PDB file of C-alpha atoms in Angstrom:
ATOM      1  CA  MET A   1     -23.086 -57.102 -42.879  1.00 53.00           C
ATOM      2  CA  SER A   2     -21.047 -54.468 -41.197  1.00 70.00           C
ATOM      3  CA  ASN A   3     -21.234 -50.526 -41.997  1.00 92.00           C
ATOM      4  CA  LEU A   4     -17.427 -50.687 -43.098  1.00 95.00           C
ATOM      5  CA  GLU A   5     -17.568 -53.880 -45.648  1.00 97.00           C
ATOM      6  CA  ASN A   6     -20.700 -51.539 -47.053  1.00 96.00           C
ATOM      7  CA  LEU A   7     -18.723 -48.521 -47.030  1.00 96.00           C
ATOM      8  CA  LEU A   8     -15.714 -49.947 -48.705  1.00 97.00           C
ATOM      9  CA  ALA A   9     -17.720 -51.550 -50.959  1.00 96.00           C
ATOM     10  CA  GLU A  10     -19.643 -48.742 -52.189  1.00 96.00           C
ATOM     11  CA  LYS A  11     -16.107 -46.313 -52.497  1.00 97.00           C
ATOM     12  CA  LEU A  12     -14.799 -49.332 -54.381  1.00 96.00           C
ATOM     13  CA  LEU A  13     -17.569 -49.433 -57.115  1.00 95.00           C
ATOM     14  CA  ASN A  14     -18.019 -45.769 -57.201  1.00 95.00           C
ATOM     15  CA  ILE A  15     -14.487 -45.034 -58.740  1.00 96.00           C
ATOM     16  CA  LYS A  16     -15.124 -48.292 -61.142  1.00 94.00           C
ATOM     17  CA  ALA A  17     -12.296 -50.393 -58.588  1.00 95.00           C
ATOM     18  CA  ILE A  18     -14.439 -53.027 -58.821  1.00 92.00           C
ATOM     19  CA  LYS A  19     -16.495 -53.999 -62.421  1.00 90.00           C
ATOM     20  CA  LEU A  20     -19.416 -56.840 -62.302  1.00 87.00           C
ATOM     21  CA  GLN A  21     -20.186 -57.674 -65.714  1.00 87.00           C
ATOM     22  CA  PRO A  22     -21.929 -60.616 -65.869  1.00 83.00           C
ATOM     23  CA  GLU A  23     -23.080 -60.229 -69.400  1.00 83.00           C
ATOM     24  CA  GLU A  24     -19.010 -60.121 -70.185  1.00 87.00           C
ATOM     25  CA  PRO A  25     -16.921 -61.768 -68.297  1.00 89.00           C
ATOM     26  CA  PHE A  26     -13.166 -60.598 -67.704  1.00 91.00           C
ATOM     27  CA  THR A  27      -9.860 -63.736 -68.026  1.00 88.00           C
ATOM     28  CA  TRP A  28      -8.111 -63.336 -64.776  1.00 85.00           C
ATOM     29  CA  ALA A  29      -4.250 -64.849 -65.256  1.00 76.00           C
ATOM     30  CA  SER A  30      -5.582 -68.017 -64.075  1.00 78.00           C
ATOM     31  CA  GLY A  31      -7.280 -68.523 -66.854  1.00 83.00           C
ATOM     32  CA  TRP A  32     -10.952 -68.642 -65.322  1.00 86.00           C
ATOM     33  CA  LYS A  33     -13.732 -66.609 -66.211  1.00 89.00           C
ATOM     34  CA  SER A  34     -14.703 -63.879 -64.185  1.00 92.00           C
ATOM     35  CA  PRO A  35     -18.080 -61.924 -64.540  1.00 91.00           C
ATOM     36  CA  PHE A  36     -16.594 -60.392 -61.499  1.00 89.00           C
ATOM     37  CA  TYR A  37     -13.386 -57.899 -61.004  1.00 90.00           C
ATOM     38  CA  CYS A  38     -11.464 -56.419 -58.370  1.00 92.00           C
ATOM     39  CA  ASP A  39      -8.304 -54.038 -59.330  1.00 92.00           C
ATOM     40  CA  ASN A  40      -7.895 -51.891 -55.367  1.00 91.00           C
ATOM     41  CA  ARG A  41      -3.917 -50.268 -56.920  1.00 92.00           C
ATOM     42  CA  LYS A  42      -7.185 -47.562 -58.640  1.00 96.00           C
ATOM     43  CA  THR A  43      -7.717 -46.457 -54.950  1.00 97.00           C
ATOM     44  CA  LEU A  44      -3.828 -45.599 -55.109  1.00 97.00           C
ATOM     45  CA  SER A  45      -4.987 -42.838 -57.263  1.00 97.00           C
ATOM     46  CA  TYR A  46      -7.478 -41.507 -55.639  1.00 98.00           C
ATOM     47  CA  PRO A  47      -6.032 -39.896 -51.967  1.00 98.00           C
ATOM     48  CA  ALA A  48      -9.552 -39.665 -49.584  1.00 98.00           C
ATOM     49  CA  LEU A  49     -10.145 -43.036 -50.594  1.00 98.00           C
ATOM     50  CA  ARG A  50      -6.462 -44.587 -49.866  1.00 97.00           C
ATOM     51  CA  SER A  51      -6.091 -42.919 -46.799  1.00 98.00           C
ATOM     52  CA  PHE A  52      -9.444 -44.016 -45.459  1.00 98.00           C
ATOM     53  CA  ILE A  53      -7.893 -48.018 -47.110  1.00 98.00           C
ATOM     54  CA  LYS A  54      -4.723 -46.989 -44.607  1.00 98.00           C
ATOM     55  CA  ILE A  55      -6.334 -45.907 -41.544  1.00 98.00           C
ATOM     56  CA  GLU A  56      -8.700 -48.798 -41.657  1.00 98.00           C
ATOM     57  CA  LEU A  57      -6.057 -51.611 -42.328  1.00 98.00           C
ATOM     58  CA  SER A  58      -4.114 -50.041 -39.957  1.00 98.00           C
ATOM     59  CA  ARG A  59      -7.112 -50.348 -37.351  1.00 97.00           C
ATOM     60  CA  ILE A  60      -7.196 -53.826 -37.515  1.00 97.00           C
ATOM     61  CA  VAL A  61      -3.877 -54.081 -37.207  1.00 98.00           C
ATOM     62  CA  LEU A  62      -4.001 -53.156 -34.031  1.00 97.00           C
ATOM     63  CA  GLU A  63      -6.925 -54.259 -33.346  1.00 97.00           C
ATOM     64  CA  LYS A  64      -6.423 -57.990 -33.581  1.00 97.00           C
ATOM     65  CA  PHE A  65      -2.289 -58.254 -33.274  1.00 96.00           C
ATOM     66  CA  GLY A  66      -1.510 -55.890 -30.650  1.00 87.00           C
ATOM     67  CA  GLU A  67       2.211 -57.463 -30.435  1.00 91.00           C
ATOM     68  CA  PHE A  68       4.099 -57.261 -33.959  1.00 97.00           C
ATOM     69  CA  ASP A  69       7.143 -55.687 -35.186  1.00 98.00           C
ATOM     70  CA  ALA A  70       6.894 -55.086 -39.220  1.00 98.00           C
ATOM     71  CA  ILE A  71       4.599 -54.613 -41.654  1.00 98.00           C
ATOM     72  CA  ALA A  72       5.110 -56.582 -44.944  1.00 98.00           C
ATOM     73  CA  GLY A  73       3.033 -56.256 -48.158  1.00 98.00           C
ATOM     74  CA  VAL A  74       2.976 -59.322 -51.009  1.00 96.00           C
ATOM     75  CA  ALA A  75       3.966 -57.985 -54.081  1.00 93.00           C
ATOM     76  CA  THR A  76       2.780 -56.241 -56.513  1.00 90.00           C
ATOM     77  CA  GLY A  77      -0.834 -55.392 -55.679  1.00 91.00           C
ATOM     78  CA  ALA A  78       0.194 -54.600 -51.923  1.00 95.00           C
ATOM     79  CA  ILE A  79       3.616 -52.963 -52.043  1.00 97.00           C
ATOM     80  CA  ALA A  80       1.704 -49.196 -51.562  1.00 97.00           C
ATOM     81  CA  GLN A  81      -0.651 -50.063 -48.977  1.00 97.00           C
ATOM     82  CA  GLY A  82       1.498 -52.134 -46.888  1.00 98.00           C
ATOM     83  CA  ALA A  83       4.320 -49.413 -47.188  1.00 98.00           C
ATOM     84  CA  LEU A  84       1.468 -46.760 -45.997  1.00 98.00           C
ATOM     85  CA  VAL A  85       0.461 -48.453 -43.775  1.00 98.00           C
ATOM     86  CA  ALA A  86       3.907 -49.273 -42.125  1.00 98.00           C
ATOM     87  CA  GLU A  87       4.564 -45.726 -42.151  1.00 98.00           C
ATOM     88  CA  GLU A  88       0.994 -44.794 -40.254  1.00 98.00           C
ATOM     89  CA  LEU A  89       2.011 -47.524 -37.442  1.00 98.00           C
ATOM     90  CA  GLY A  90       5.703 -46.756 -37.614  1.00 98.00           C
ATOM     91  CA  VAL A  91       7.219 -49.999 -37.521  1.00 98.00           C
ATOM     92  CA  PRO A  92       9.944 -51.665 -40.201  1.00 98.00           C
ATOM     93  CA  PHE A  93       8.051 -51.854 -44.022  1.00 98.00           C
ATOM     94  CA  VAL A  94       8.944 -55.089 -46.157  1.00 98.00           C
ATOM     95  CA  TYR A  95       7.593 -56.679 -49.296  1.00 97.00           C
ATOM     96  CA  VAL A  96       7.448 -60.698 -50.386  1.00 96.00           C
ATOM     97  CA  ARG A  97       8.464 -60.595 -54.241  1.00 92.00           C
ATOM     98  CA  SER A  98       6.403 -63.759 -56.114  1.00 82.00           C
ATOM     99  CA  LYS A  99       9.806 -64.775 -56.685  1.00 73.00           C
ATOM    100  CA  PRO A 100      12.975 -64.522 -56.275  1.00 67.00           C
ATOM    101  CA  LYS A 101      14.864 -61.807 -58.669  1.00 57.00           C
ATOM    102  CA  ASP A 102      17.271 -63.213 -61.306  1.00 53.00           C
ATOM    103  CA  HIS A 103      19.617 -60.540 -60.593  1.00 51.00           C
ATOM    104  CA  GLY A 104      21.760 -58.272 -57.895  1.00 47.00           C
ATOM    105  CA  LEU A 105      21.205 -60.058 -54.179  1.00 46.00           C
ATOM    106  CA  GLU A 106      18.645 -62.725 -55.726  1.00 55.00           C
ATOM    107  CA  ASN A 107      15.717 -61.417 -52.263  1.00 79.00           C
ATOM    108  CA  LEU A 108      12.564 -63.074 -52.756  1.00 90.00           C
ATOM    109  CA  ILE A 109      11.875 -60.740 -49.592  1.00 94.00           C
ATOM    110  CA  GLU A 110      12.989 -57.621 -49.798  1.00 94.00           C
ATOM    111  CA  GLY A 111      14.005 -54.960 -46.575  1.00 95.00           C
ATOM    112  CA  GLU A 112      15.123 -56.299 -43.628  1.00 94.00           C
ATOM    113  CA  LEU A 113      13.403 -59.140 -41.344  1.00 95.00           C
ATOM    114  CA  ARG A 114      15.336 -60.615 -38.535  1.00 94.00           C
ATOM    115  CA  PRO A 115      14.880 -63.963 -36.915  1.00 95.00           C
ATOM    116  CA  GLY A 116      11.612 -64.121 -34.231  1.00 96.00           C
ATOM    117  CA  MET A 117      10.173 -60.657 -35.915  1.00 98.00           C
ATOM    118  CA  LYS A 118       6.242 -60.991 -35.704  1.00 98.00           C
ATOM    119  CA  VAL A 119       5.590 -59.953 -38.656  1.00 98.00           C
ATOM    120  CA  VAL A 120       1.537 -58.765 -40.306  1.00 98.00           C
ATOM    121  CA  VAL A 121       0.930 -59.397 -43.571  1.00 98.00           C
ATOM    122  CA  ILE A 122      -0.471 -56.844 -45.652  1.00 98.00           C
ATOM    123  CA  GLU A 123      -2.879 -57.506 -48.753  1.00 97.00           C
ATOM    124  CA  ASP A 124      -4.462 -56.177 -51.343  1.00 95.00           C
ATOM    125  CA  LEU A 125      -7.162 -58.489 -52.124  1.00 94.00           C
ATOM    126  CA  ILE A 126      -7.185 -62.746 -51.765  1.00 94.00           C
ATOM    127  CA  SER A 127      -8.145 -65.160 -54.501  1.00 90.00           C
ATOM    128  CA  THR A 128      -7.387 -68.750 -53.721  1.00 89.00           C
ATOM    129  CA  GLY A 129      -4.676 -67.226 -51.377  1.00 92.00           C
ATOM    130  CA  GLY A 130      -2.508 -69.233 -53.178  1.00 91.00           C
ATOM    131  CA  SER A 131       0.315 -66.256 -53.844  1.00 91.00           C
ATOM    132  CA  SER A 132      -0.719 -64.930 -49.990  1.00 95.00           C
ATOM    133  CA  LEU A 133       0.064 -68.128 -49.041  1.00 96.00           C
ATOM    134  CA  LYS A 134       3.671 -68.234 -50.732  1.00 94.00           C
ATOM    135  CA  ALA A 135       4.354 -64.500 -48.923  1.00 96.00           C
ATOM    136  CA  VAL A 136       3.441 -65.970 -45.387  1.00 97.00           C
ATOM    137  CA  GLU A 137       5.865 -69.523 -46.500  1.00 95.00           C
ATOM    138  CA  ALA A 138       8.629 -67.032 -47.294  1.00 95.00           C
ATOM    139  CA  ILE A 139       8.613 -64.623 -44.466  1.00 96.00           C
ATOM    140  CA  ARG A 140       8.610 -68.007 -42.049  1.00 96.00           C
ATOM    141  CA  GLN A 141      11.311 -69.388 -44.043  1.00 94.00           C
ATOM    142  CA  SER A 142      13.049 -66.240 -42.768  1.00 94.00           C
ATOM    143  CA  GLY A 143      13.158 -67.128 -39.431  1.00 96.00           C
ATOM    144  CA  SER A 144       9.702 -64.402 -38.824  1.00 97.00           C
ATOM    145  CA  GLU A 145       7.014 -65.719 -37.187  1.00 98.00           C
ATOM    146  CA  VAL A 146       3.358 -64.013 -38.873  1.00 98.00           C
ATOM    147  CA  VAL A 147       0.774 -63.165 -37.301  1.00 98.00           C
ATOM    148  CA  GLY A 148      -1.869 -62.891 -39.696  1.00 98.00           C
ATOM    149  CA  MET A 149      -3.228 -61.044 -42.347  1.00 98.00           C
ATOM    150  CA  VAL A 150      -4.982 -58.785 -43.068  1.00 98.00           C
ATOM    151  CA  ALA A 151      -6.542 -57.676 -47.103  1.00 98.00           C
ATOM    152  CA  CYS A 152      -8.774 -54.820 -48.138  1.00 97.00           C
ATOM    153  CA  TYR A 153     -10.973 -57.907 -49.885  1.00 96.00           C
ATOM    154  CA  THR A 154     -11.891 -61.616 -50.282  1.00 95.00           C
ATOM    155  CA  TYR A 155     -13.567 -63.398 -52.803  1.00 93.00           C
ATOM    156  CA  GLY A 156     -14.519 -65.809 -50.041  1.00 92.00           C
ATOM    157  CA  PHE A 157     -13.887 -68.690 -52.209  1.00 90.00           C
ATOM    158  CA  ASP A 158     -13.997 -72.129 -50.374  1.00 90.00           C
ATOM    159  CA  VAL A 159     -10.331 -72.991 -51.329  1.00 89.00           C
ATOM    160  CA  ALA A 160      -9.069 -69.554 -49.503  1.00 92.00           C
ATOM    161  CA  GLU A 161     -10.854 -70.667 -46.455  1.00 94.00           C
ATOM    162  CA  LYS A 162      -9.493 -73.829 -46.169  1.00 95.00           C
ATOM    163  CA  ALA A 163      -6.326 -72.682 -47.797  1.00 96.00           C
ATOM    164  CA  PHE A 164      -6.070 -70.381 -44.691  1.00 97.00           C
ATOM    165  CA  GLU A 165      -7.005 -72.891 -42.285  1.00 97.00           C
ATOM    166  CA  ASP A 166      -4.653 -74.950 -43.583  1.00 97.00           C
ATOM    167  CA  ALA A 167      -1.532 -73.005 -43.058  1.00 97.00           C
ATOM    168  CA  GLY A 168      -2.466 -71.614 -39.731  1.00 97.00           C
ATOM    169  CA  VAL A 169      -2.952 -68.239 -41.053  1.00 98.00           C
ATOM    170  CA  THR A 170      -6.237 -65.722 -39.551  1.00 97.00           C
ATOM    171  CA  LEU A 171      -6.893 -63.190 -41.843  1.00 98.00           C
ATOM    172  CA  TYR A 172      -9.028 -60.351 -41.317  1.00 98.00           C
ATOM    173  CA  THR A 173     -10.376 -58.216 -44.857  1.00 97.00           C
ATOM    174  CA  LEU A 174     -12.034 -54.581 -44.871  1.00 97.00           C
ATOM    175  CA  THR A 175     -14.695 -55.789 -47.037  1.00 97.00           C
ATOM    176  CA  ASN A 176     -16.354 -58.961 -49.128  1.00 96.00           C
ATOM    177  CA  TYR A 177     -17.895 -60.256 -51.648  1.00 94.00           C
ATOM    178  CA  GLU A 178     -21.178 -60.916 -50.133  1.00 94.00           C
ATOM    179  CA  ALA A 179     -21.139 -57.166 -49.125  1.00 96.00           C
ATOM    180  CA  VAL A 180     -20.258 -55.923 -52.753  1.00 94.00           C
ATOM    181  CA  LEU A 181     -23.243 -57.818 -54.286  1.00 94.00           C
ATOM    182  CA  GLU A 182     -25.389 -56.351 -51.568  1.00 95.00           C
ATOM    183  CA  THR A 183     -24.338 -52.886 -52.485  1.00 95.00           C
ATOM    184  CA  ALA A 184     -24.269 -52.519 -56.471  1.00 94.00           C
ATOM    185  CA  LEU A 185     -27.961 -54.243 -55.936  1.00 94.00           C
ATOM    186  CA  LYS A 186     -28.675 -51.090 -53.247  1.00 94.00           C
ATOM    187  CA  THR A 187     -27.521 -48.921 -55.957  1.00 92.00           C
ATOM    188  CA  GLY A 188     -27.821 -49.942 -58.925  1.00 93.00           C
ATOM    189  CA  TYR A 189     -25.071 -51.073 -60.186  1.00 91.00           C
ATOM    190  CA  ILE A 190     -26.863 -54.691 -61.122  1.00 91.00           C
ATOM    191  CA  THR A 191     -30.387 -56.328 -61.048  1.00 91.00           C
ATOM    192  CA  GLU A 192     -31.980 -59.330 -59.558  1.00 93.00           C
ATOM    193  CA  LYS A 193     -31.665 -60.874 -62.631  1.00 92.00           C
ATOM    194  CA  ASP A 194     -27.804 -60.292 -62.126  1.00 90.00           C
ATOM    195  CA  ILE A 195     -27.556 -62.866 -59.321  1.00 90.00           C
ATOM    196  CA  PRO A 196     -27.614 -66.197 -60.068  1.00 91.00           C
ATOM    197  CA  THR A 197     -25.145 -65.769 -62.137  1.00 90.00           C
ATOM    198  CA  LEU A 198     -23.203 -64.806 -60.132  1.00 91.00           C
ATOM    199  CA  ASN A 199     -23.496 -66.657 -57.497  1.00 89.00           C
ATOM    200  CA  ALA A 200     -23.129 -69.801 -59.808  1.00 90.00           C
ATOM    201  CA  TRP A 201     -20.094 -68.140 -60.481  1.00 92.00           C
ATOM    202  CA  ARG A 202     -19.366 -67.872 -57.198  1.00 89.00           C
ATOM    203  CA  LYS A 203     -19.630 -71.322 -56.184  1.00 87.00           C
ATOM    204  CA  ASP A 204     -17.599 -73.265 -58.757  1.00 88.00           C
ATOM    205  CA  PRO A 205     -14.778 -69.986 -60.487  1.00 89.00           C
ATOM    206  CA  ALA A 206     -12.557 -72.615 -62.182  1.00 85.00           C
ATOM    207  CA  HIS A 207     -15.652 -74.265 -64.420  1.00 87.00           C
ATOM    208  CA  TRP A 208     -17.660 -71.522 -64.423  1.00 86.00           C
ATOM    209  CA  GLY A 209     -17.702 -70.179 -68.411  1.00 75.00           C
ATOM    210  CA  ILE A 210     -16.507 -73.469 -69.888  1.00 66.00           C
TER     211      ILE A 210
END
């Protein structure tokens, strides 16, 4: 694990943006049962952590994607983080809705993208990758090029890795499932007896707990 992955994992655990409850699972919007819940939007309420994430996302964008014209945030979780990164880098910002607005201009992409622009997408977290890649497709259909994506966190599901590979999208993340478990174990947030349950869920999240 890199220092950044473990450091951010610790910061997220400290503010309870990540919750691990093997004995009392959460229910995700997808209907999946999960012993794990991540809410990166909570970081926006902590100025020092908000700034840390903004700087690290911006650093990766600059290091990994040298040439780009705009930043796009995925609604709703990454709108604020994307805007902060765009402000830090001094480039235009847009955000992509999950579906077009049902009134007014019925926009799917809010803001201005011109055909041929190179765009880096910012996401708060990656689960299956479905909503993130829908945003990528919307940007591509607008005539712009997606040069890659940077997210705060990924569960690292096989289905997501395959989806990104199939879509031809390069993904970088600040932290991940393994770093969270390692850090949670070190800090006593969870114990060794919780690990088999968490790993069983990670292996087959769609059917875990059924």
